[in-house]
Amino acid sequence: MPILRNLIFRAARRIAADERIQKKAAETYHDEIKPRAEAAWLATKPRIDKTRDDIKKIAQETKPAEEPAQFAGRAVRRVLDEFTSEKSKK
């Protein structure tokens, strides 16, 4: 096994040191990966903001330091209700 592992690590080092592969990896990142990640973030950000606002509202209503179980239950219920309503829309 050590021989195979050494061969794999050597091959990986040679590939990583190859300038053509580094250039292709950079192009792929800038042309494909980064735009997809930015689009996913823009699509998800409003939902994250809404969820954060809902959790803040639940925290103000339930006082999580005094009633952590009630806070957790309401927060979980809110998230589950959102997921079930989205599934029914599809």
Short mmCIF file of C-alpha atoms in Angstrom, two decimals:
data_model
loop_
_atom_site.label_atom_id
_atom_site.label_comp_id
_atom_site.label_asym_id
_atom_site.label_seq_id
_atom_site.Cartn_x
_atom_site.Cartn_y
_atom_site.Cartn_z
CA MET A 1 0.00 0.00 0.00
CA PRO A 2 2.73 2.56 0.78
CA ILE A 3 4.08 2.22 -2.77
CA LEU A 4 0.69 2.97 -4.30
CA ARG A 5 0.16 5.88 -1.90
CA ASN A 6 3.57 7.33 -2.78
CA LEU A 7 2.85 7.02 -6.50
CA ILE A 8 -0.48 8.79 -6.09
CA PHE A 9 1.06 11.62 -4.06
CA ARG A 10 3.88 12.06 -6.59
CA ALA A 11 1.38 12.21 -9.44
CA ALA A 12 -0.72 14.73 -7.54
CA ARG A 13 2.32 16.93 -6.87
CA ARG A 14 3.36 16.83 -10.53
CA ILE A 15 -0.14 17.69 -11.66
CA ALA A 16 -0.44 20.53 -9.14
CA ALA A 17 2.91 21.96 -10.25
CA ASP A 18 1.96 21.94 -13.94
CA GLU A 19 1.33 25.52 -15.12
CA ARG A 20 -1.17 24.44 -17.78
CA ILE A 21 -3.31 22.70 -15.19
CA GLN A 22 -3.09 25.68 -12.83
CA LYS A 23 -4.20 27.99 -15.63
CA LYS A 24 -7.11 25.71 -16.59
CA ALA A 25 -8.16 25.45 -12.92
CA ALA A 26 -8.14 29.24 -12.59
CA GLU A 27 -10.19 29.64 -15.78
CA THR A 28 -12.69 27.04 -14.64
CA TYR A 29 -13.05 28.77 -11.28
CA HIS A 30 -13.59 32.23 -12.78
CA ASP A 31 -15.79 31.11 -15.69
CA GLU A 32 -17.94 28.42 -14.11
CA ILE A 33 -17.67 27.99 -10.36
CA LYS A 34 -17.64 31.61 -9.18
CA PRO A 35 -20.65 32.76 -11.28
CA ARG A 36 -22.70 29.76 -10.12
CA ALA A 37 -21.82 30.39 -6.49
CA GLU A 38 -22.73 34.08 -6.78
CA ALA A 39 -26.05 33.24 -8.44
CA ALA A 40 -26.84 30.72 -5.72
CA TRP A 41 -26.01 33.27 -3.04
CA LEU A 42 -28.21 35.93 -4.65
CA ALA A 43 -31.09 33.45 -4.90
CA THR A 44 -30.69 32.32 -1.29
CA LYS A 45 -29.95 35.63 0.45
CA PRO A 46 -33.57 36.89 0.68
CA ARG A 47 -34.63 33.62 2.28
CA ILE A 48 -31.77 33.79 4.78
CA ASP A 49 -32.70 37.37 5.66
CA LYS A 50 -36.36 36.43 6.13
CA THR A 51 -35.47 33.48 8.33
CA ARG A 52 -33.12 35.63 10.42
CA ASP A 53 -35.87 38.21 10.91
CA ASP A 54 -38.36 35.49 11.88
CA ILE A 55 -35.96 34.02 14.44
CA LYS A 56 -35.34 37.49 15.90
CA LYS A 57 -39.08 37.97 16.21
CA ILE A 58 -39.49 34.57 17.90
CA ALA A 59 -36.62 35.44 20.26
CA GLN A 60 -38.31 38.70 21.25
CA GLU A 61 -41.60 36.90 21.90
CA THR A 62 -40.27 33.90 23.85
CA LYS A 63 -37.18 35.14 25.74
CA PRO A 64 -34.81 32.27 24.83
CA ALA A 65 -32.64 32.72 27.95
CA GLU A 66 -35.65 32.05 30.18
CA GLU A 67 -37.59 29.61 27.99
CA PRO A 68 -35.10 27.85 25.67
CA ALA A 69 -37.38 24.89 24.94
CA GLN A 70 -40.24 27.11 23.82
CA PHE A 71 -37.90 29.18 21.67
CA ALA A 72 -36.40 26.08 20.04
CA GLY A 73 -39.80 24.55 19.47
CA ARG A 74 -41.19 27.66 17.79
CA ALA A 75 -38.08 28.10 15.64
CA VAL A 76 -38.13 24.47 14.51
CA ARG A 77 -41.87 24.63 13.84
CA ARG A 78 -41.37 27.74 11.70
CA VAL A 79 -38.66 26.09 9.62
CA LEU A 80 -40.63 22.85 9.19
CA ASP A 81 -43.77 24.78 8.21
CA GLU A 82 -41.81 26.63 5.54
CA PHE A 83 -40.36 23.42 4.11
CA THR A 84 -43.72 21.66 4.02
CA SER A 85 -45.36 24.64 2.34
CA GLU A 86 -42.61 24.69 -0.31
CA LYS A 87 -43.00 20.98 -0.99
CA SER A 88 -46.73 21.39 -1.46
CA LYS A 89 -46.12 24.20 -3.98
CA LYS A 90 -44.01 21.92 -6.17
#
